[in-house]
PDB file of C-alpha atoms and ligand atoms in Angstrom:
ATOM      1  CA  MET G  26       0.000   0.000   0.000  1.00 76.00           C
ATOM      2  CA  SER G  27       1.394   3.427  -0.927  1.00 90.00           C
ATOM      3  CA  GLN G  28       1.795   6.183   1.610  1.00 92.00           C
ATOM      4  CA  ALA G  29      -1.095   8.095   0.024  1.00 95.00           C
ATOM      5  CA  GLN G  30      -3.299   5.014   0.447  1.00 96.00           C
ATOM      6  CA  GLU G  31      -2.271   4.584   4.094  1.00 96.00           C
ATOM      7  CA  ALA G  32      -3.061   8.256   4.722  1.00 97.00           C
ATOM      8  CA  GLY G  33      -6.329   7.773   2.831  1.00 97.00           C
ATOM      9  CA  ALA G  34      -7.285   4.941   5.173  1.00 97.00           C
ATOM     10  CA  ILE G  35      -7.142   7.400   8.109  1.00 96.00           C
ATOM     11  CA  ILE G  36      -9.490   9.742   6.213  1.00 96.00           C
ATOM     12  CA  LYS G  37     -11.900   6.960   5.293  1.00 96.00           C
ATOM     13  CA  ASP G  38     -12.010   5.714   8.911  1.00 94.00           C
ATOM     14  CA  ALA G  39     -12.776   9.245  10.091  1.00 94.00           C
ATOM     15  CA  VAL G  40     -15.654   9.605   7.587  1.00 94.00           C
ATOM     16  CA  ASP G  41     -17.024   6.126   8.388  1.00 94.00           C
ATOM     17  CA  SER G  42     -16.898   6.673  12.148  1.00 92.00           C
ATOM     18  CA  ARG G  43     -18.585  10.056  11.890  1.00 90.00           C
ATOM     19  CA  MET G  44     -21.314   8.593   9.682  1.00 92.00           C
ATOM     20  CA  SER G  45     -21.920   5.763  12.133  1.00 92.00           C
ATOM     21  CA  GLY G  46     -22.048   8.187  15.049  1.00 86.00           C
ATOM     22  CA  THR G  47     -18.938   6.796  16.754  1.00 85.00           C
ATOM     23  CA  GLY G  48     -16.441   9.456  15.789  1.00 75.00           C
ATOM     24  CA  SER G  49     -16.099  13.151  16.178  1.00 71.00           C
ATOM     25  CA  ASN G  50     -14.403  15.431  13.792  1.00 62.00           C
ATOM     26  CA  ILE G  51     -14.018  18.777  15.308  1.00 68.00           C
ATOM     27  CA  GLU G  52     -13.931  21.580  12.819  1.00 69.00           C
ATOM     28  CA  LEU G  53     -11.208  23.930  13.928  1.00 70.00           C
ATOM     29  CA  LYS G  54     -11.680  27.676  13.767  1.00 64.00           C
ATOM     30  CA  LYS G  55      -9.785  29.546  11.086  1.00 70.00           C
ATOM     31  CA  GLU G  56      -9.807  33.244  10.395  1.00 69.00           C
ATOM     32  CA  ASN G  57     -11.717  32.565   7.166  1.00 77.00           C
ATOM     33  CA  PRO G  58     -14.941  30.578   7.890  1.00 79.00           C
ATOM     34  CA  THR G  59     -15.023  29.136   4.330  1.00 77.00           C
ATOM     35  CA  ASP G  60     -11.459  27.808   4.531  1.00 79.00           C
ATOM     36  CA  LEU G  61     -12.091  24.773   6.744  1.00 77.00           C
ATOM     37  CA  VAL G  62      -9.682  22.565   8.663  1.00 83.00           C
ATOM     38  CA  THR G  63     -10.229  19.561  10.947  1.00 88.00           C
ATOM     39  CA  GLU G  64      -8.175  17.498  13.400  1.00 91.00           C
ATOM     40  CA  THR G  65      -7.952  14.866  10.650  1.00 93.00           C
ATOM     41  CA  ASP G  66      -6.227  17.320   8.244  1.00 92.00           C
ATOM     42  CA  LYS G  67      -3.567  17.885  10.901  1.00 93.00           C
ATOM     43  CA  ALA G  68      -3.217  14.219  11.874  1.00 95.00           C
ATOM     44  CA  VAL G  69      -2.891  13.080   8.255  1.00 96.00           C
ATOM     45  CA  GLU G  70      -0.285  15.725   7.449  1.00 96.00           C
ATOM     46  CA  GLU G  71       1.747  14.719  10.532  1.00 97.00           C
ATOM     47  CA  PHE G  72       1.507  11.061   9.481  1.00 97.00           C
ATOM     48  CA  ILE G  73       2.771  11.792   5.956  1.00 97.00           C
ATOM     49  CA  LYS G  74       5.480  14.179   7.143  1.00 97.00           C
ATOM     50  CA  GLU G  75       6.858  11.706   9.666  1.00 97.00           C
ATOM     51  CA  ARG G  76       6.929   8.886   7.117  1.00 97.00           C
ATOM     52  CA  LEU G  77       8.707  11.082   4.566  1.00 97.00           C
ATOM     53  CA  PHE G  78      11.304  12.353   7.048  1.00 96.00           C
ATOM     54  CA  ASN G  79      11.998   8.807   8.271  1.00 96.00           C
ATOM     55  CA  THR G  80      12.690   7.676   4.719  1.00 96.00           C
ATOM     56  CA  TYR G  81      14.252  10.865   3.309  1.00 97.00           C
ATOM     57  CA  PRO G  82      15.661  12.875   6.218  1.00 97.00           C
ATOM     58  CA  ASP G  83      17.328  15.453   3.911  1.00 96.00           C
ATOM     59  CA  HIS G  84      14.277  16.258   1.841  1.00 97.00           C
ATOM     60  CA  LYS G  85      12.288  19.482   2.227  1.00 96.00           C
ATOM     61  CA  PHE G  86       8.581  19.635   3.004  1.00 97.00           C
ATOM     62  CA  ILE G  87       5.804  22.093   2.174  1.00 96.00           C
ATOM     63  CA  GLY G  88       2.372  21.218   3.561  1.00 95.00           C
ATOM     64  CA  GLU G  89      -0.945  23.015   3.924  1.00 93.00           C
ATOM     65  CA  GLU G  90      -1.207  22.516   7.689  1.00 91.00           C
ATOM     66  CA  THR G  91       2.494  23.125   8.312  1.00 90.00           C
ATOM     67  CA  PHE G  92       2.088  26.433   6.464  1.00 89.00           C
ATOM     68  CA  ALA G  93      -1.102  27.227   8.401  1.00 88.00           C
ATOM     69  CA  GLY G  94       0.885  26.525  11.578  1.00 88.00           C
ATOM     70  CA  GLY G  95       3.205  29.408  10.696  1.00 87.00           C
ATOM     71  CA  ALA G  96       6.054  27.674   8.814  1.00 85.00           C
ATOM     72  CA  LYS G  97       7.662  29.824   6.120  1.00 84.00           C
ATOM     73  CA  THR G  98       7.539  28.367   2.617  1.00 84.00           C
ATOM     74  CA  GLU G  99      10.993  28.058   1.117  1.00 86.00           C
ATOM     75  CA  PHE G 100      11.417  26.626  -2.375  1.00 91.00           C
ATOM     76  CA  THR G 101      14.848  25.351  -3.324  1.00 92.00           C
ATOM     77  CA  HIS G 102      16.496  22.964  -5.793  1.00 93.00           C
ATOM     78  CA  HIS G 103      16.463  20.275  -3.085  1.00 96.00           C
ATOM     79  CA  PRO G 104      14.055  17.370  -3.396  1.00 97.00           C
ATOM     80  CA  THR G 105      10.799  18.785  -1.957  1.00 97.00           C
ATOM     81  CA  TRP G 106       7.500  17.141  -1.045  1.00 98.00           C
ATOM     82  CA  ILE G 107       4.402  19.311  -1.410  1.00 98.00           C
ATOM     83  CA  VAL G 108       1.445  17.849   0.474  1.00 98.00           C
ATOM     84  CA  ASP G 109      -2.229  18.526   0.996  1.00 97.00           C
ATOM     85  CA  PRO G 110      -3.410  15.952   3.567  1.00 97.00           C
ATOM     86  CA  ILE G 111      -7.090  16.465   2.682  1.00 97.00           C
ATOM     87  CA  ASP G 112      -7.865  18.336  -0.496  1.00 97.00           C
ATOM     88  CA  GLY G 113     -11.582  18.897  -0.314  1.00 97.00           C
ATOM     89  CA  THR G 114     -11.886  19.461   3.452  1.00 95.00           C
ATOM     90  CA  THR G 115     -15.396  20.902   3.012  1.00 94.00           C
ATOM     91  CA  ASN G 116     -16.403  17.672   1.226  1.00 96.00           C
ATOM     92  CA  PHE G 117     -14.752  15.630   3.988  1.00 95.00           C
ATOM     93  CA  ILE G 118     -16.870  17.420   6.605  1.00 92.00           C
ATOM     94  CA  HIS G 119     -20.066  16.851   4.605  1.00 94.00           C
ATOM     95  CA  GLY G 120     -19.238  13.277   3.535  1.00 95.00           C
ATOM     96  CA  TYR G 121     -19.328  14.328  -0.151  1.00 97.00           C
ATOM     97  CA  PRO G 122     -17.038  11.775  -1.759  1.00 98.00           C
ATOM     98  CA  PHE G 123     -14.542  14.039  -3.550  1.00 98.00           C
ATOM     99  CA  VAL G 124     -11.753  14.067  -1.018  1.00 98.00           C
ATOM    100  CA  ALA G 125      -8.101  13.397  -1.755  1.00 98.00           C
ATOM    101  CA  VAL G 126      -4.649  13.056  -0.307  1.00 98.00           C
ATOM    102  CA  SER G 127      -2.331  14.972  -2.637  1.00 98.00           C
ATOM    103  CA  ILE G 128       1.429  14.342  -2.605  1.00 98.00           C
ATOM    104  CA  GLY G 129       3.643  16.169  -5.111  1.00 98.00           C
ATOM    105  CA  PHE G 130       7.417  16.063  -5.421  1.00 98.00           C
ATOM    106  CA  THR G 131       9.748  18.581  -7.037  1.00 97.00           C
ATOM    107  CA  LEU G 132      13.376  18.114  -8.012  1.00 97.00           C
ATOM    108  CA  ASN G 133      15.418  21.148  -9.053  1.00 95.00           C
ATOM    109  CA  LYS G 134      12.131  23.032  -8.673  1.00 94.00           C
ATOM    110  CA  ILE G 135      10.514  20.914 -11.390  1.00 96.00           C
ATOM    111  CA  PRO G 136       7.280  19.067 -10.480  1.00 97.00           C
ATOM    112  CA  THR G 137       8.381  15.461 -11.033  1.00 98.00           C
ATOM    113  CA  ILE G 138       6.045  13.067  -9.217  1.00 98.00           C
ATOM    114  CA  GLY G 139       2.348  13.362  -8.409  1.00 98.00           C
ATOM    115  CA  VAL G 140       0.146  11.017  -6.384  1.00 98.00           C
ATOM    116  CA  VAL G 141      -3.506  11.781  -5.624  1.00 98.00           C
ATOM    117  CA  PHE G 142      -5.670   9.272  -3.770  1.00 98.00           C
ATOM    118  CA  ASN G 143      -9.421   9.491  -3.219  1.00 98.00           C
ATOM    119  CA  PRO G 144     -10.050   7.059  -0.328  1.00 98.00           C
ATOM    120  CA  LEU G 145     -13.837   7.353  -0.555  1.00 98.00           C
ATOM    121  CA  LEU G 146     -13.964   6.204  -4.183  1.00 98.00           C
ATOM    122  CA  ASN G 147     -10.762   4.141  -3.926  1.00 98.00           C
ATOM    123  CA  GLU G 148      -9.140   5.878  -6.883  1.00 98.00           C
ATOM    124  CA  LEU G 149      -5.371   6.288  -6.999  1.00 98.00           C
ATOM    125  CA  TYR G 150      -3.861   8.618  -9.595  1.00 98.00           C
ATOM    126  CA  SER G 151      -0.117   8.628 -10.119  1.00 98.00           C
ATOM    127  CA  ALA G 152       2.424  10.042 -12.545  1.00 98.00           C
ATOM    128  CA  ALA G 153       6.161  10.529 -12.828  1.00 98.00           C
ATOM    129  CA  LYS G 154       7.774  12.872 -15.320  1.00 98.00           C
ATOM    130  CA  GLY G 155       8.288  11.087 -18.646  1.00 98.00           C
ATOM    131  CA  LYS G 156       6.535   7.911 -17.449  1.00 98.00           C
ATOM    132  CA  GLY G 157       2.848   8.608 -18.114  1.00 98.00           C
ATOM    133  CA  ALA G 158      -0.142   8.968 -15.800  1.00 98.00           C
ATOM    134  CA  TYR G 159      -2.192   6.094 -14.403  1.00 98.00           C
ATOM    135  CA  LEU G 160      -5.445   5.368 -12.586  1.00 98.00           C
ATOM    136  CA  ASN G 161      -5.092   2.601  -9.985  1.00 98.00           C
ATOM    137  CA  LYS G 162      -1.571   1.895 -11.313  1.00 97.00           C
ATOM    138  CA  THR G 163      -2.673   0.069 -14.463  1.00 97.00           C
ATOM    139  CA  ARG G 164      -5.176   2.175 -16.425  1.00 98.00           C
ATOM    140  CA  LYS G 165      -3.280   4.672 -18.557  1.00 98.00           C
ATOM    141  CA  LEU G 166      -4.690   8.198 -18.704  1.00 98.00           C
ATOM    142  CA  PRO G 167      -6.496   9.705 -20.470  1.00 98.00           C
ATOM    143  CA  LEU G 168      -9.339   7.201 -20.431  1.00 98.00           C
ATOM    144  CA  PHE G 169     -10.203   8.139 -24.029  1.00 97.00           C
ATOM    145  CA  ASN G 170      -7.756   6.547 -26.440  1.00 94.00           C
ATOM    146  CA  PRO G 171      -7.130   8.329 -28.701  1.00 96.00           C
ATOM    147  CA  PRO G 172      -8.212  11.581 -27.036  1.00 96.00           C
ATOM    148  CA  GLN G 173     -11.365  13.138 -28.444  1.00 94.00           C
ATOM    149  CA  PRO G 174     -10.713  16.189 -30.654  1.00 96.00           C
ATOM    150  CA  LEU G 175     -10.938  19.548 -28.900  1.00 97.00           C
ATOM    151  CA  ILE G 176     -12.919  21.703 -31.275  1.00 95.00           C
ATOM    152  CA  ASP G 177     -14.419  24.684 -29.545  1.00 97.00           C
ATOM    153  CA  LEU G 178     -15.257  25.815 -26.013  1.00 97.00           C
ATOM    154  CA  SER G 179     -18.936  25.372 -26.875  1.00 97.00           C
ATOM    155  CA  HIS G 180     -18.290  21.572 -26.882  1.00 97.00           C
ATOM    156  CA  CYS G 181     -16.480  21.593 -23.554  1.00 98.00           C
ATOM    157  CA  LEU G 182     -17.361  20.550 -20.007  1.00 98.00           C
ATOM    158  CA  ILE G 183     -15.653  23.071 -17.720  1.00 98.00           C
ATOM    159  CA  ALA G 184     -14.660  22.523 -14.069  1.00 98.00           C
ATOM    160  CA  THR G 185     -14.299  25.480 -11.740  1.00 98.00           C
ATOM    161  CA  GLU G 186     -14.627  26.274  -8.021  1.00 98.00           C
ATOM    162  CA  ALA G 187     -16.049  28.925  -5.724  1.00 96.00           C
ATOM    163  CA  GLY G 188     -12.817  28.833  -3.690  1.00 94.00           C
ATOM    164  CA  SER G 189     -12.425  30.268  -0.224  1.00 92.00           C
ATOM    165  CA  ASP G 190     -12.181  34.002  -0.990  1.00 93.00           C
ATOM    166  CA  ARG G 191     -15.836  35.061  -0.742  1.00 94.00           C
ATOM    167  CA  SER G 192     -15.268  38.807  -1.016  1.00 94.00           C
ATOM    168  CA  LYS G 193     -17.830  40.545  -3.236  1.00 96.00           C
ATOM    169  CA  LEU G 194     -15.177  41.514  -5.768  1.00 96.00           C
ATOM    170  CA  VAL G 195     -13.949  37.941  -6.253  1.00 96.00           C
ATOM    171  CA  ILE G 196     -17.365  36.245  -6.192  1.00 97.00           C
ATOM    172  CA  ASP G 197     -18.869  38.798  -8.611  1.00 97.00           C
ATOM    173  CA  ALA G 198     -15.962  38.226 -11.023  1.00 97.00           C
ATOM    174  CA  LYS G 199     -16.198  34.406 -10.804  1.00 97.00           C
ATOM    175  CA  VAL G 200     -19.982  34.394 -11.219  1.00 97.00           C
ATOM    176  CA  ALA G 201     -19.703  36.709 -14.241  1.00 96.00           C
ATOM    177  CA  ALA G 202     -17.137  34.357 -15.788  1.00 97.00           C
ATOM    178  CA  ILE G 203     -19.376  31.312 -15.153  1.00 97.00           C
ATOM    179  CA  HIS G 204     -22.296  33.248 -16.655  1.00 96.00           C
ATOM    180  CA  ASP G 205     -20.261  33.796 -19.836  1.00 96.00           C
ATOM    181  CA  MET G 206     -19.166  30.132 -19.902  1.00 97.00           C
ATOM    182  CA  LEU G 207     -22.803  29.013 -19.886  1.00 97.00           C
ATOM    183  CA  ARG G 208     -24.632  31.783 -21.690  1.00 96.00           C
ATOM    184  CA  LYS G 209     -26.164  31.377 -25.126  1.00 95.00           C
ATOM    185  CA  LYS G 210     -24.172  32.869 -27.976  1.00 90.00           C
ATOM    186  CA  THR G 211     -26.150  35.535 -29.874  1.00 92.00           C
ATOM    187  CA  PRO G 212     -25.117  38.346 -32.258  1.00 92.00           C
ATOM    188  CA  GLU G 213     -25.265  40.595 -29.155  1.00 91.00           C
ATOM    189  CA  THR G 214     -23.175  38.179 -27.015  1.00 88.00           C
ATOM    190  CA  PRO G 215     -20.528  36.747 -29.390  1.00 86.00           C
ATOM    191  CA  PHE G 216     -18.134  36.313 -26.413  1.00 85.00           C
ATOM    192  CA  ALA G 217     -20.470  33.854 -24.658  1.00 92.00           C
ATOM    193  CA  ALA G 218     -19.116  30.298 -24.743  1.00 95.00           C
ATOM    194  CA  GLU G 219     -22.400  28.350 -24.513  1.00 96.00           C
ATOM    195  CA  SER G 220     -20.302  25.431 -23.266  1.00 97.00           C
ATOM    196  CA  HIS G 221     -21.840  22.022 -22.519  1.00 98.00           C
ATOM    197  CA  SER G 222     -21.921  22.821 -18.793  1.00 98.00           C
ATOM    198  CA  ILE G 223     -19.858  23.417 -15.685  1.00 98.00           C
ATOM    199  CA  ARG G 224     -18.859  21.052 -12.863  1.00 98.00           C
ATOM    200  CA  THR G 225     -17.431  21.622  -9.414  1.00 98.00           C
ATOM    201  CA  THR G 226     -16.011  18.784  -7.302  1.00 98.00           C
ATOM    202  CA  GLY G 227     -14.705  20.834  -4.369  1.00 98.00           C
ATOM    203  CA  SER G 228     -11.189  19.472  -4.785  1.00 98.00           C
ATOM    204  CA  ALA G 229      -8.581  21.132  -6.973  1.00 98.00           C
ATOM    205  CA  ALA G 230      -6.494  17.945  -7.025  1.00 98.00           C
ATOM    206  CA  LEU G 231      -9.462  15.854  -8.223  1.00 98.00           C
ATOM    207  CA  ASN G 232     -10.463  18.472 -10.800  1.00 98.00           C
ATOM    208  CA  LEU G 233      -6.961  18.109 -12.256  1.00 98.00           C
ATOM    209  CA  CYS G 234      -7.297  14.306 -12.182  1.00 98.00           C
ATOM    210  CA  ASN G 235     -10.605  14.605 -14.046  1.00 98.00           C
ATOM    211  CA  VAL G 236      -8.803  16.658 -16.708  1.00 98.00           C
ATOM    212  CA  ALA G 237      -6.125  13.927 -16.828  1.00 98.00           C
ATOM    213  CA  LYS G 238      -8.859  11.310 -17.270  1.00 98.00           C
ATOM    214  CA  GLY G 239     -10.328  13.409 -20.101  1.00 98.00           C
ATOM    215  CA  ILE G 240     -13.807  13.447 -18.503  1.00 98.00           C
ATOM    216  CA  VAL G 241     -13.735  17.225 -18.157  1.00 98.00           C
ATOM    217  CA  ASP G 242     -12.124  19.299 -20.875  1.00 98.00           C
ATOM    218  CA  VAL G 243     -11.078  22.388 -18.939  1.00 98.00           C
ATOM    219  CA  TYR G 244     -10.426  23.336 -15.301  1.00 98.00           C
ATOM    220  CA  TRP G 245      -9.988  26.959 -14.265  1.00 98.00           C
ATOM    221  CA  GLU G 246      -9.467  28.181 -10.720  1.00 98.00           C
ATOM    222  CA  VAL G 247      -8.084  31.288  -9.063  1.00 97.00           C
ATOM    223  CA  GLY G 248      -7.154  31.142  -5.375  1.00 97.00           C
ATOM    224  CA  CYS G 249      -5.884  27.659  -4.648  1.00 95.00           C
ATOM    225  CA  TRP G 250      -2.344  26.905  -3.485  1.00 96.00           C
ATOM    226  CA  GLU G 251       0.696  24.840  -4.476  1.00 96.00           C
ATOM    227  CA  TRP G 252      -0.309  21.899  -2.223  1.00 97.00           C
ATOM    228  CA  ASP G 253      -3.681  21.716  -4.024  1.00 98.00           C
ATOM    229  CA  VAL G 254      -2.069  21.421  -7.484  1.00 98.00           C
ATOM    230  CA  ALA G 255       1.559  20.194  -7.251  1.00 98.00           C
ATOM    231  CA  ALA G 256       0.654  16.517  -7.702  1.00 98.00           C
ATOM    232  CA  GLY G 257      -2.293  17.023 -10.064  1.00 98.00           C
ATOM    233  CA  MET G 258      -0.266  19.160 -12.458  1.00 98.00           C
ATOM    234  CA  VAL G 259       2.216  16.306 -13.051  1.00 98.00           C
ATOM    235  CA  ILE G 260      -0.717  13.930 -13.578  1.00 98.00           C
ATOM    236  CA  VAL G 261      -2.343  16.274 -16.140  1.00 98.00           C
ATOM    237  CA  GLU G 262       0.881  16.832 -18.045  1.00 98.00           C
ATOM    238  CA  GLU G 263       1.763  13.148 -18.114  1.00 98.00           C
ATOM    239  CA  SER G 264      -1.703  12.404 -19.508  1.00 98.00           C
ATOM    240  CA  GLY G 265      -0.957  14.771 -22.406  1.00 98.00           C
ATOM    241  CA  GLY G 266      -2.806  17.774 -20.980  1.00 98.00           C
ATOM    242  CA  ILE G 267      -1.428  21.252 -20.360  1.00 98.00           C
ATOM    243  CA  VAL G 268      -1.600  23.580 -17.345  1.00 98.00           C
ATOM    244  CA  LEU G 269      -1.195  27.304 -17.993  1.00 98.00           C
ATOM    245  CA  GLU G 270      -1.606  30.232 -15.638  1.00 97.00           C
ATOM    246  CA  GLY G 271      -5.302  31.003 -15.193  1.00 97.00           C
ATOM    247  CA  HIS G 272      -5.171  34.683 -16.096  1.00 95.00           C
ATOM    248  CA  ASN G 273      -6.293  36.535 -19.219  1.00 94.00           C
ATOM    249  CA  ASP G 274      -2.965  37.253 -20.930  1.00 92.00           C
ATOM    250  CA  LYS G 275      -3.324  35.234 -24.137  1.00 91.00           C
ATOM    251  CA  GLN G 276       0.343  35.570 -25.038  1.00 91.00           C
ATOM    252  CA  ASP G 277       1.494  33.570 -22.007  1.00 93.00           C
ATOM    253  CA  ILE G 278       1.557  29.931 -23.051  1.00 94.00           C
ATOM    254  CA  GLU G 279       4.213  28.745 -20.597  1.00 95.00           C
ATOM    255  CA  THR G 280       3.419  25.955 -18.139  1.00 95.00           C
ATOM    256  CA  ALA G 281       2.020  27.463 -14.937  1.00 96.00           C
ATOM    257  CA  ASN G 282       4.267  27.948 -11.988  1.00 93.00           C
ATOM    258  CA  ILE G 283       2.946  25.834  -9.087  1.00 95.00           C
ATOM    259  CA  PHE G 284       2.952  28.903  -6.804  1.00 94.00           C
ATOM    260  CA  CYS G 285       0.935  31.185  -9.102  1.00 94.00           C
ATOM    261  CA  ARG G 286      -2.491  30.540  -7.437  1.00 96.00           C
ATOM    262  CA  LYS G 287      -4.274  30.746 -10.853  1.00 97.00           C
ATOM    263  CA  TYR G 288      -4.521  27.650 -13.010  1.00 98.00           C
ATOM    264  CA  LEU G 289      -6.018  26.772 -16.393  1.00 98.00           C
ATOM    265  CA  ALA G 290      -5.759  23.090 -17.311  1.00 98.00           C
ATOM    266  CA  ILE G 291      -6.781  21.664 -20.678  1.00 98.00           C
ATOM    267  CA  ARG G 292      -7.094  17.923 -21.293  1.00 98.00           C
ATOM    268  CA  ALA G 293      -5.129  15.843 -23.771  1.00 98.00           C
ATOM    269  CA  ALA G 294      -5.956  16.352 -27.442  1.00 98.00           C
ATOM    270  CA  LEU G 295      -4.484  15.268 -30.737  1.00 94.00           C
ATOM    271  CA  ASP G 296      -2.471  18.489 -31.066  1.00 96.00           C
ATOM    272  CA  ARG G 297      -1.243  21.324 -28.872  1.00 97.00           C
ATOM    273  CA  SER G 298      -2.754  23.975 -31.151  1.00 97.00           C
ATOM    274  CA  SER G 299      -6.293  22.810 -30.331  1.00 98.00           C
ATOM    275  CA  GLN G 300      -5.447  22.916 -26.599  1.00 98.00           C
ATOM    276  CA  LEU G 301      -4.127  26.458 -26.987  1.00 98.00           C
ATOM    277  CA  HIS G 302      -7.241  27.420 -28.956  1.00 98.00           C
ATOM    278  CA  ILE G 303      -9.448  26.349 -26.013  1.00 98.00           C
ATOM    279  CA  ALA G 304      -7.118  28.134 -23.570  1.00 98.00           C
ATOM    280  CA  SER G 305      -7.411  31.284 -25.642  1.00 97.00           C
ATOM    281  CA  GLN G 306     -11.228  31.040 -25.691  1.00 97.00           C
ATOM    282  CA  MET G 307     -11.209  30.590 -21.903  1.00 97.00           C
ATOM    283  CA  ARG G 308      -8.948  33.596 -21.532  1.00 97.00           C
ATOM    284  CA  ASP G 309     -11.564  35.702 -23.363  1.00 94.00           C
ATOM    285  CA  LEU G 310     -13.805  34.952 -20.355  1.00 95.00           C
ATOM    286  CA  ILE G 311     -11.328  34.984 -17.487  1.00 95.00           C
ATOM    287  CA  PRO G 312     -11.609  38.172 -15.430  1.00 94.00           C
ATOM    288  CA  THR G 313      -8.717  39.828 -13.660  1.00 94.00           C
ATOM    289  CA  ILE G 314      -8.806  38.474 -10.082  1.00 95.00           C
ATOM    290  CA  ASP G 315      -6.127  39.136  -7.547  1.00 92.00           C
ATOM    291  CA  ALA G 316      -4.802  36.125  -5.575  1.00 93.00           C
ATOM    292  CA  PRO G 317      -1.927  37.562  -3.570  1.00 89.00           C
ATOM    293  CA  ARG G 318       0.758  35.645  -1.737  1.00 87.00           C
ATOM    294  CA  ALA G 319       3.866  36.564   0.212  1.00 84.00           C
ATOM    295  CA  PRO G 320       7.108  36.219  -1.763  1.00 82.00           C
ATOM    296  CA  VAL G 321       8.559  32.695  -1.509  1.00 80.00           C
ATOM    297  CA  PRO G 322      12.207  32.641  -0.371  1.00 77.00           C
ATOM    298  CA  GLY G 323      14.236  30.807  -3.010  1.00 73.00           C
ATOM    299  CA  GLY G 324      11.898  32.076  -5.742  1.00 71.00           C
ATOM    300  CA  TYR G 325       9.359  30.197  -7.765  1.00 71.00           C
ATOM    301  CA  ASN G 326      11.231  29.469 -10.943  1.00 64.00           C
ATOM    302  CA  ALA G 327      13.428  26.576 -11.949  1.00 54.00           C
TER     303      ALA G 327
HETATM  304  C1  IPD K 406      -9.520  23.589  -1.437  1.00 80.52           C
HETATM  305  C2  IPD K 406     -10.127  22.752  -2.540  1.00 80.52           C
HETATM  306  C3  IPD K 406     -11.165  23.564  -3.283  1.00 80.52           C
HETATM  307  C4  IPD K 406     -10.604  24.829  -3.842  1.00 80.52           C
HETATM  308  C5  IPD K 406      -9.921  25.640  -2.759  1.00 80.52           C
HETATM  309  C6  IPD K 406      -8.881  24.795  -2.043  1.00 80.52           C
HETATM  310  P1  IPD K 406      -8.645  22.357   0.777  1.00 80.52           P
HETATM  311  O1  IPD K 406      -8.507  22.846  -0.761  1.00 80.52           O
HETATM  312  O2  IPD K 406      -9.145  22.315  -3.430  1.00 80.52           O
HETATM  313  O3  IPD K 406     -11.664  22.856  -4.371  1.00 80.52           O
HETATM  314  O4  IPD K 406     -11.618  25.585  -4.416  1.00 80.52           O
HETATM  315  O5  IPD K 406      -9.305  26.734  -3.404  1.00 80.52           O
HETATM  316  O6  IPD K 406      -8.282  25.556  -1.030  1.00 80.52           O
HETATM  317  O7  IPD K 406      -8.728  23.583   1.601  1.00 80.52           O
HETATM  318  O8  IPD K 406      -9.886  21.536   0.845  1.00 80.52           O
HETATM  319  O9  IPD K 406      -7.397  21.593   1.005  1.00 80.52           O
END
């Protein structure tokens, strides 16, 4: 059993015991009431951290709860594990089965390994740079082989999230973007995408895995963090997808930096130009939204 699966077993036990009335899962207070954390988030992160340090004492560690506990994020060329113990904490609290352990690994600042495990659906996603992406170790991603053509945003299923910044400015901008993703195209609204629909799982890591599977075409989110995406980005790229920065500068077609807090992932297709075409159509709809972060010592770039 992989470390992600062992950590997942702790999460599944916590959900099962709460559902059967035998367990408690105290929601801990955070400054932001929509950015939830539980004792299980902390316990699972400690479990993973201890296991990693026992095996790789020289490696560096960035984790959601370690950061929340006041640790400074430092990003270096050293081997670094980037961990979200429970991505989808809100789902975990509600028993909504899109919950994942997310373990990413960077070497020389390059995202190199990604493992995402959903213990409630028993789905393990894994990828290593240059080695492909897999579901439950054997099923190569994407699930569609060959990938379906990517023609136009109007044919796409788009994943996005409310996120935890519920300020009026941010929510108005996100709702306006979703409105344009869904709205009927008319001569008066040529910018409207009239896409197939939108989906929201409540887990950035699982949204990326759904892009890697090819069951959603596009995922756009502003406001999540490196631990939400470090593993999923490797899985998307190894499935043949791309992850760009989720802003509206159409000229920027570089792979997103894991620290950028704005992500636009497009699933595998037969050619990169069709992926970039969809990215460009999305960027016609993406509003300018600020997602600030303190500078990271060591810098973001490889
Ligand atoms: C959150 C989830 C959610 C996303 C938030 C993340 P967490 O992670 O990935 O889908 O919208 O931006 O913070 O807090 O459950 O680990």
